[in-house]
Amino acid sequence: MVTAISYARASSALDAQLLTLAVNGIPGIWHLDADIRSLVDAKVVERHSRQADVLSVFVAPMPPPRDRARCDLPTRSFLASGPWLSSLPADLGDRPDACYQVLRQALSGEIDVPDIRIYNGVDVIKRDIGCPDVEFIIPHRGSSTHLNVCVSGVSAQTIECRASVCLDGDSDWRPVEACPRVRLFKAEDAPVGPYAIRQYLSMTSSANYLAFQDSDDFALPSRLEELLTARLESGADIVGSHELRLDEIEQAVIPVRFPLDVNAALREVAEHPQLFPTTVAVASTVQRMGGFSTIRKFGGDTEYLLRAHFLARIINVDRFVYIRRRREGSLTTAPETALGSPVRVELGRRWRSDFALVKSGQLALEDSSFALRHGPAARITPMGDAS
């Protein structure tokens, strides 16, 4: 199967390169809009020619925003190849949502996740980062299938790491394959919420770096290596990235870009300059800050970022190495806690007001509405290695 989906005309050289997939008997399907065709070079096509299951998603090059997150137009451009395509509907080539359907299937848990890369015209910086000690912190409540996909991304990182997964509810989850690098925990009296779990796991970790992630999202294999390289290049304490949103509500693949200098963005306006689960942080910085407020099951990431502005250097890389799944029923979409809900709007108003006062020296950080506060300590117990 080699199908060009409403294929935007590219150079004859690119046409010829893509046709080599058919010549070599490799199943392939693609859609390439004109604004990304410069990203599809011979190296990209060669990768599809020599590996089994591959998915490349292309995001039109654009400068990042200055002071807050920006949702760009959905991308439709991708190149997929390999036997995994047999799991897709036969009529996919006729559908305008093909990019969404392909990425959704890749992360469905019904198949092994293909080798996913995201290209946005920004080159990867390479340097020797040594052997950093990194621990993923992953609270989980909900779909075991999503958690399996999440852990597969952690296991595929290009640098060695470990992960602590805490189940926040009734679950007998174990990874599909034995994984001695995954430590399992269980929250007693669940649900305690993600921030109580992050607080416990972060404050008790012995790692040098903490990698945060939501359990229904996916980290590209290069995520840790790219973020830690940026950390060493810049000296930053907290490093995040852009977000490629797999939007199951809008049924679209949406690039969400963030400012590169998060501190500078927050000096301008206290909006949304970083997506917390994309970040890797110096563990000692998180612990020196006291970790996370635990008085609510939502909003702790915003409070954490506002506090961190005064205590840490924070940046984002101009790359897409994190795929976020937007779905019904999450803390950001459920009616009572959704973004834009009355309780979130009121909290945001108070936080922005106090943030301005702290910046101007009129209010002490510890007296602000986003100061570190804790509810009753969650009882979190180890369940042993996931082996």
Tab-separated table of C-alpha atoms in Angstrom:
chain	number	residue	atom	x	y	z
A	1	MET	CA	0.000	0.000	0.000
A	2	VAL	CA	1.553	3.266	-1.107
A	3	THR	CA	-0.947	6.098	-1.057
A	4	ALA	CA	-0.508	9.840	-1.444
A	5	ILE	CA	-3.403	11.537	0.338
A	6	SER	CA	-4.407	14.700	-1.569
A	7	TYR	CA	-0.667	14.960	-2.008
A	8	ALA	CA	0.540	18.558	-2.252
A	9	ARG	CA	2.896	18.724	-5.248
A	10	ALA	CA	6.519	18.645	-4.218
A	11	SER	CA	9.728	18.413	-6.185
A	12	SER	CA	10.203	15.570	-8.623
A	13	ALA	CA	13.185	14.503	-6.505
A	14	LEU	CA	10.942	14.094	-3.468
A	15	ASP	CA	8.369	12.248	-5.575
A	16	ALA	CA	11.065	9.856	-6.687
A	17	GLN	CA	12.308	9.336	-3.134
A	18	LEU	CA	8.831	8.524	-1.874
A	19	LEU	CA	8.236	6.085	-4.704
A	20	THR	CA	11.259	4.098	-3.544
A	21	LEU	CA	9.045	2.864	-0.725
A	22	ALA	CA	6.853	1.109	-3.286
A	23	VAL	CA	9.844	-0.135	-5.248
A	24	ASN	CA	11.220	-1.709	-2.075
A	25	GLY	CA	7.845	-3.226	-1.198
A	26	ILE	CA	7.359	-1.051	1.902
A	27	PRO	CA	3.753	-0.128	2.744
A	28	GLY	CA	3.478	3.659	2.921
A	29	ILE	CA	0.907	6.401	3.238
A	30	TRP	CA	1.400	10.160	3.423
A	31	HIS	CA	0.035	13.652	3.099
A	32	LEU	CA	2.501	16.502	2.624
A	33	ASP	CA	1.288	20.096	2.515
A	34	ALA	CA	3.335	22.683	0.655
A	35	ASP	CA	4.408	24.539	3.824
A	36	ILE	CA	6.328	21.534	5.179
A	37	ARG	CA	7.778	19.884	2.081
A	38	SER	CA	11.217	21.384	2.755
A	39	LEU	CA	11.307	19.265	5.933
A	40	VAL	CA	11.033	16.000	4.006
A	41	ASP	CA	14.599	15.370	2.903
A	42	ALA	CA	16.427	12.267	1.750
A	43	LYS	CA	17.381	11.322	5.331
A	44	VAL	CA	13.740	11.252	6.391
A	45	VAL	CA	12.730	9.049	3.470
A	46	GLU	CA	15.749	6.802	4.000
A	47	ARG	CA	14.692	6.249	7.600
A	48	HIS	CA	11.316	5.019	6.356
A	49	SER	CA	13.060	2.775	3.833
A	50	ARG	CA	15.269	0.954	6.339
A	51	GLN	CA	13.112	0.666	9.466
A	52	ALA	CA	10.027	-1.470	9.984
A	53	ASP	CA	7.301	0.697	11.545
A	54	VAL	CA	7.849	4.451	11.294
A	55	LEU	CA	5.710	7.589	11.608
A	56	SER	CA	6.973	11.089	10.820
A	57	VAL	CA	4.745	14.064	11.629
A	58	PHE	CA	5.611	17.432	10.091
A	59	VAL	CA	4.817	20.790	11.718
A	60	ALA	CA	5.131	23.966	9.660
A	61	PRO	CA	8.137	26.032	10.842
A	62	MET	CA	7.063	29.089	12.842
A	63	PRO	CA	8.707	31.275	15.486
A	64	PRO	CA	7.649	30.504	19.064
A	65	PRO	CA	5.400	32.962	20.934
A	66	ARG	CA	6.861	35.560	23.280
A	67	ASP	CA	4.811	35.371	26.462
A	68	ARG	CA	2.192	32.583	26.431
A	69	ALA	CA	1.134	29.338	24.769
A	70	ARG	CA	-0.123	29.502	21.192
A	71	CYS	CA	-2.237	26.889	19.432
A	72	ASP	CA	-1.253	26.854	15.771
A	73	LEU	CA	-3.347	25.483	12.927
A	74	PRO	CA	-3.728	21.692	12.937
A	75	THR	CA	-1.116	19.843	10.961
A	76	ARG	CA	-2.207	17.342	8.326
A	77	SER	CA	1.255	16.393	7.114
A	78	PHE	CA	2.761	13.004	7.847
A	79	LEU	CA	4.609	10.076	6.342
A	80	ALA	CA	3.896	6.598	7.687
A	81	SER	CA	5.403	3.314	6.604
A	82	GLY	CA	5.673	-0.304	7.618
A	83	PRO	CA	3.495	-3.326	8.331
A	84	TRP	CA	1.667	-1.504	11.147
A	85	LEU	CA	-0.360	0.334	8.498
A	86	SER	CA	-2.423	-2.829	7.986
A	87	SER	CA	-4.211	-1.915	11.238
A	88	LEU	CA	-5.624	1.251	9.633
A	89	PRO	CA	-8.935	1.483	7.723
A	90	ALA	CA	-8.654	0.704	4.024
A	91	ASP	CA	-10.365	3.979	3.056
A	92	LEU	CA	-8.054	6.197	5.134
A	93	GLY	CA	-6.491	7.679	2.009
A	94	ASP	CA	-9.753	9.438	1.210
A	95	ARG	CA	-10.184	11.109	4.603
A	96	PRO	CA	-9.124	14.679	5.509
A	97	ASP	CA	-8.417	13.646	9.117
A	98	ALA	CA	-5.827	11.069	8.079
A	99	CYS	CA	-3.000	12.562	10.185
A	100	TYR	CA	-5.170	12.411	13.301
A	101	GLN	CA	-6.292	8.866	12.585
A	102	VAL	CA	-2.746	7.659	11.919
A	103	LEU	CA	-1.310	9.214	15.110
A	104	ARG	CA	-4.266	8.028	17.177
A	105	GLN	CA	-3.771	4.467	15.954
A	106	ALA	CA	-0.027	4.676	16.609
A	107	LEU	CA	-0.775	5.494	20.271
A	108	SER	CA	-3.885	3.329	20.625
A	109	GLY	CA	-2.176	0.480	22.449
A	110	GLU	CA	-3.606	-1.956	19.916
A	111	ILE	CA	-0.208	-2.250	18.205
A	112	ASP	CA	3.404	-1.725	19.189
A	113	VAL	CA	4.107	2.005	19.039
A	114	PRO	CA	6.002	2.798	15.815
A	115	ASP	CA	9.154	4.905	15.834
A	116	ILE	CA	7.652	8.417	15.953
A	117	ARG	CA	9.555	11.572	15.017
A	118	ILE	CA	8.248	15.140	14.779
A	119	TYR	CA	9.932	17.591	12.420
A	120	ASN	CA	9.500	21.370	12.723
A	121	GLY	CA	12.604	22.655	10.951
A	122	VAL	CA	14.675	23.069	14.136
A	123	ASP	CA	17.833	20.982	14.297
A	124	VAL	CA	18.627	18.848	17.321
A	125	ILE	CA	21.634	20.015	19.352
A	126	LYS	CA	24.038	17.158	20.001
A	127	ARG	CA	26.583	17.016	22.822
A	128	ASP	CA	27.931	14.528	25.326
A	129	ILE	CA	25.672	14.660	28.376
A	130	GLY	CA	27.351	11.830	30.242
A	131	CYS	CA	25.194	9.396	32.214
A	132	PRO	CA	22.602	11.508	34.034
A	133	ASP	CA	20.504	9.924	36.777
A	134	VAL	CA	16.896	10.573	35.692
A	135	GLU	CA	13.616	9.408	37.187
A	136	PHE	CA	10.211	9.758	35.546
A	137	ILE	CA	7.415	10.705	37.955
A	138	ILE	CA	4.092	9.334	36.660
A	139	PRO	CA	0.824	9.465	38.637
A	140	HIS	CA	-1.895	7.326	37.059
A	141	ARG	CA	-5.656	7.112	37.200
A	142	GLY	CA	-7.716	5.845	34.297
A	143	SER	CA	-6.903	3.814	31.214
A	144	SER	CA	-4.358	1.022	31.640
A	145	THR	CA	-3.919	1.026	27.870
A	146	HIS	CA	-2.826	4.664	27.930
A	147	LEU	CA	-0.393	3.880	30.741
A	148	ASN	CA	1.095	1.009	28.724
A	149	VAL	CA	1.706	3.400	25.821
A	150	CYS	CA	3.197	5.980	28.199
A	151	VAL	CA	5.607	3.457	29.733
A	152	SER	CA	6.631	2.206	26.279
A	153	GLY	CA	7.828	5.740	25.513
A	154	VAL	CA	9.753	5.883	28.780
A	155	SER	CA	11.379	2.518	28.059
A	156	ALA	CA	12.415	3.675	24.570
A	157	GLN	CA	14.353	6.758	25.736
A	158	THR	CA	17.760	7.158	24.105
A	159	ILE	CA	19.393	7.555	27.523
A	160	GLU	CA	19.032	5.244	30.486
A	161	CYS	CA	16.385	6.232	33.024
A	162	ARG	CA	13.984	4.796	35.557
A	163	ALA	CA	10.362	5.537	36.391
A	164	SER	CA	8.115	5.638	39.432
A	165	VAL	CA	4.452	4.978	38.632
A	166	CYS	CA	1.817	5.498	41.327
A	167	LEU	CA	-1.673	4.051	40.838
A	168	ASP	CA	-4.336	6.411	42.172
A	169	GLY	CA	-7.253	3.995	42.312
A	170	ASP	CA	-8.249	0.358	41.985
A	171	SER	CA	-5.907	-1.138	39.416
A	172	ASP	CA	-3.893	-4.316	39.007
A	173	TRP	CA	-1.790	-2.738	36.252
A	174	ARG	CA	1.527	-4.247	35.333
A	175	PRO	CA	3.524	-3.369	32.211
A	176	VAL	CA	3.027	-5.550	29.150
A	177	GLU	CA	6.665	-6.637	29.404
A	178	ALA	CA	8.750	-7.059	32.548
A	179	CYS	CA	10.396	-3.727	33.297
A	180	PRO	CA	12.769	-3.683	36.286
A	181	ARG	CA	13.353	0.060	35.824
A	182	VAL	CA	9.733	0.796	36.781
A	183	ARG	CA	8.895	1.082	40.472
A	184	LEU	CA	5.213	0.719	41.336
A	185	PHE	CA	3.385	2.548	44.109
A	186	LYS	CA	-0.220	2.678	45.214
A	187	ALA	CA	-2.099	5.576	46.777
A	188	GLU	CA	-4.170	4.413	49.724
A	189	ASP	CA	-7.565	6.084	50.205
A	190	ALA	CA	-7.586	6.941	46.489
A	191	PRO	CA	-8.111	9.179	44.704
A	192	VAL	CA	-5.581	11.538	46.237
A	193	GLY	CA	-4.902	13.446	43.010
A	194	PRO	CA	-1.762	13.827	40.901
A	195	TYR	CA	-0.057	16.502	43.001
A	196	ALA	CA	-0.055	14.529	46.243
A	197	ILE	CA	1.595	11.710	44.280
A	198	ARG	CA	4.115	13.999	42.598
A	199	GLN	CA	4.922	15.537	45.962
A	200	TYR	CA	5.689	12.188	47.571
A	201	LEU	CA	7.667	10.751	44.651
A	202	SER	CA	9.615	13.968	43.991
A	203	MET	CA	10.575	14.630	47.586
A	204	THR	CA	11.716	11.047	48.197
A	205	SER	CA	13.595	10.597	44.912
A	206	SER	CA	17.366	10.127	44.944
A	207	ALA	CA	17.729	10.987	41.227
A	208	ASN	CA	19.570	14.062	39.972
A	209	TYR	CA	16.798	14.919	37.515
A	210	LEU	CA	13.028	14.467	37.608
A	211	ALA	CA	11.080	13.987	34.378
A	212	PHE	CA	7.390	14.712	34.760
A	213	GLN	CA	4.741	13.145	32.556
A	214	ASP	CA	1.001	12.513	32.475
A	215	SER	CA	0.118	8.844	32.149
A	216	ASP	CA	-2.046	9.232	29.047
A	217	ASP	CA	0.679	11.098	27.108
A	218	PHE	CA	3.701	9.918	25.124
A	219	ALA	CA	7.345	10.997	25.185
A	220	LEU	CA	9.361	10.719	21.991
A	221	PRO	CA	12.508	8.589	22.434
A	222	SER	CA	14.768	11.655	22.220
A	223	ARG	CA	12.860	13.673	24.831
A	224	LEU	CA	15.206	13.262	27.791
A	225	GLU	CA	18.362	13.619	25.720
A	226	GLU	CA	17.148	16.830	24.068
A	227	LEU	CA	15.920	18.454	27.284
A	228	LEU	CA	19.009	17.547	29.287
A	229	THR	CA	21.246	18.824	26.495
A	230	ALA	CA	19.385	22.151	26.662
A	231	ARG	CA	19.738	22.117	30.441
A	232	LEU	CA	23.528	21.737	30.169
A	233	GLU	CA	23.795	24.338	27.402
A	234	SER	CA	21.727	26.947	29.274
A	235	GLY	CA	22.211	26.189	32.958
A	236	ALA	CA	18.423	26.193	33.409
A	237	ASP	CA	16.810	24.384	36.341
A	238	ILE	CA	13.574	23.452	34.542
A	239	VAL	CA	13.340	22.640	30.821
A	240	GLY	CA	10.156	21.955	28.854
A	241	SER	CA	9.142	21.735	25.214
A	242	HIS	CA	6.357	22.415	22.770
A	243	GLU	CA	3.344	20.093	22.735
A	244	LEU	CA	1.920	18.111	19.846
A	245	ARG	CA	-1.691	17.689	20.878
A	246	LEU	CA	-3.577	14.564	19.861
A	247	ASP	CA	-6.993	16.125	20.315
A	248	GLU	CA	-9.577	13.353	20.607
A	249	ILE	CA	-12.341	15.918	21.102
A	250	GLU	CA	-11.617	18.023	18.004
A	251	GLN	CA	-10.169	14.996	16.151
A	252	ALA	CA	-7.110	16.940	15.059
A	253	VAL	CA	-3.342	17.066	15.559
A	254	ILE	CA	-2.570	20.530	16.917
A	255	PRO	CA	0.906	22.026	17.447
A	256	VAL	CA	1.013	24.082	20.656
A	257	ARG	CA	4.081	26.273	20.993
A	258	PHE	CA	5.447	27.907	24.135
A	259	PRO	CA	7.886	30.782	24.793
A	260	LEU	CA	11.525	29.742	24.944
A	261	ASP	CA	12.389	31.992	27.911
A	262	VAL	CA	9.739	31.194	30.515
A	263	ASN	CA	11.042	33.661	33.120
A	264	ALA	CA	10.948	36.483	30.564
A	265	ALA	CA	7.410	35.477	29.572
A	266	LEU	CA	6.250	35.582	33.189
A	267	ARG	CA	7.826	38.991	33.647
A	268	GLU	CA	5.500	40.163	30.856
A	269	VAL	CA	2.275	38.430	31.909
A	270	ALA	CA	1.287	35.547	34.190
A	271	GLU	CA	-0.384	33.385	31.598
A	272	HIS	CA	0.551	29.884	30.358
A	273	PRO	CA	4.206	29.836	29.222
A	274	GLN	CA	5.005	26.165	29.892
A	275	LEU	CA	3.219	22.808	29.898
A	276	PHE	CA	4.279	21.198	33.163
A	277	PRO	CA	4.279	17.513	32.082
A	278	THR	CA	6.747	18.300	29.280
A	279	THR	CA	9.392	19.316	31.806
A	280	VAL	CA	12.575	17.868	33.220
A	281	ALA	CA	13.804	19.551	36.411
A	282	VAL	CA	16.884	19.467	38.587
A	283	ALA	CA	15.703	17.373	41.527
A	284	SER	CA	17.456	19.510	44.130
A	285	THR	CA	15.665	22.592	42.765
A	286	VAL	CA	12.248	20.941	43.079
A	287	GLN	CA	13.082	19.772	46.591
A	288	ARG	CA	14.470	23.186	47.594
A	289	MET	CA	11.186	24.740	46.413
A	290	GLY	CA	9.289	22.317	48.635
A	291	GLY	CA	7.687	20.507	45.728
A	292	PHE	CA	3.972	20.862	45.037
A	293	SER	CA	0.951	22.196	46.861
A	294	THR	CA	-1.446	19.373	47.696
A	295	ILE	CA	-4.546	21.236	48.840
A	296	ARG	CA	-6.288	20.557	45.486
A	297	LYS	CA	-6.348	17.804	42.900
A	298	PHE	CA	-5.949	20.351	40.090
A	299	GLY	CA	-4.039	23.555	39.395
A	300	GLY	CA	-0.916	22.535	41.289
A	301	ASP	CA	1.201	22.856	38.163
A	302	THR	CA	0.307	26.533	37.762
A	303	GLU	CA	1.091	27.300	41.406
A	304	TYR	CA	4.383	25.424	41.065
A	305	LEU	CA	5.392	27.404	37.969
A	306	LEU	CA	4.513	30.769	39.532
A	307	ARG	CA	6.629	29.932	42.594
A	308	ALA	CA	9.443	28.564	40.446
A	309	HIS	CA	9.716	31.870	38.575
A	310	PHE	CA	11.224	33.456	41.705
A	311	LEU	CA	13.484	30.508	42.531
A	312	ALA	CA	14.662	28.909	39.285
A	313	ARG	CA	15.760	29.466	35.679
A	314	ILE	CA	13.064	28.080	33.358
A	315	ILE	CA	13.162	27.532	29.594
A	316	ASN	CA	11.493	25.605	26.776
A	317	VAL	CA	13.215	24.078	23.761
A	318	ASP	CA	11.972	24.916	20.269
A	319	ARG	CA	11.158	21.284	19.574
A	320	PHE	CA	8.198	18.885	19.731
A	321	VAL	CA	9.195	15.875	21.845
A	322	TYR	CA	5.954	15.377	23.802
A	323	ILE	CA	2.562	14.211	22.548
A	324	ARG	CA	-0.322	15.190	24.799
A	325	ARG	CA	-3.651	13.408	24.569
A	326	ARG	CA	-6.651	15.710	25.021
A	327	ARG	CA	-9.701	13.640	25.888
A	328	GLU	CA	-13.054	13.787	27.617
A	329	GLY	CA	-13.090	13.241	31.365
A	330	SER	CA	-9.631	14.568	32.235
A	331	LEU	CA	-9.037	17.205	34.913
A	332	THR	CA	-8.777	19.872	32.194
A	333	THR	CA	-11.972	18.821	30.355
A	334	ALA	CA	-14.327	17.498	33.076
A	335	PRO	CA	-17.036	20.163	33.678
A	336	GLU	CA	-16.267	20.782	37.354
A	337	THR	CA	-12.505	21.280	36.849
A	338	ALA	CA	-12.194	22.129	33.142
A	339	LEU	CA	-10.102	24.990	31.849
A	340	GLY	CA	-12.476	27.963	31.881
A	341	SER	CA	-14.642	26.549	34.682
A	342	PRO	CA	-15.687	29.075	37.373
A	343	VAL	CA	-13.338	27.639	40.000
A	344	ARG	CA	-10.362	27.775	37.612
A	345	VAL	CA	-11.211	31.302	36.495
A	346	GLU	CA	-11.375	32.545	40.094
A	347	LEU	CA	-8.125	30.815	41.056
A	348	GLY	CA	-6.410	32.259	38.001
A	349	ARG	CA	-7.604	35.760	38.866
A	350	ARG	CA	-6.244	35.487	42.422
A	351	TRP	CA	-2.950	33.984	41.296
A	352	ARG	CA	-2.338	36.671	38.663
A	353	SER	CA	-3.167	39.444	41.113
A	354	ASP	CA	-0.844	38.074	43.788
A	355	PHE	CA	1.879	37.300	41.243
A	356	ALA	CA	1.974	40.967	40.250
A	357	LEU	CA	2.203	41.974	43.914
A	358	VAL	CA	5.044	39.534	44.607
A	359	LYS	CA	6.929	40.766	41.516
A	360	SER	CA	6.618	44.356	42.690
A	361	GLY	CA	7.741	43.531	46.231
A	362	GLN	CA	4.372	44.379	47.789
A	363	LEU	CA	3.621	40.817	48.907
A	364	ALA	CA	5.859	38.073	50.265
A	365	LEU	CA	5.869	34.870	48.238
A	366	GLU	CA	4.991	32.802	51.301
A	367	ASP	CA	1.898	34.974	51.898
A	368	SER	CA	0.573	34.706	48.343
A	369	SER	CA	-2.332	32.588	47.106
A	370	PHE	CA	0.107	30.364	45.183
A	371	ALA	CA	2.395	29.741	48.168
A	372	LEU	CA	3.227	26.151	49.058
A	373	ARG	CA	0.361	24.603	51.048
A	374	HIS	CA	-0.402	21.026	51.951
A	375	GLY	CA	-3.510	19.072	52.789
A	376	PRO	CA	-3.394	15.836	54.787
A	377	ALA	CA	-0.407	13.743	53.706
A	378	ALA	CA	-1.314	11.035	51.222
A	379	ARG	CA	-0.545	7.453	52.205
A	380	ILE	CA	1.506	6.052	49.341
A	381	THR	CA	2.956	2.569	49.575
A	382	PRO	CA	5.400	0.702	47.322
A	383	MET	CA	4.178	-2.316	45.354
A	384	GLY	CA	7.599	-3.564	44.247
A	385	ASP	CA	9.272	-3.532	40.843
A	386	ALA	CA	7.190	-4.027	37.709
A	387	SER	CA	8.786	-7.306	36.761
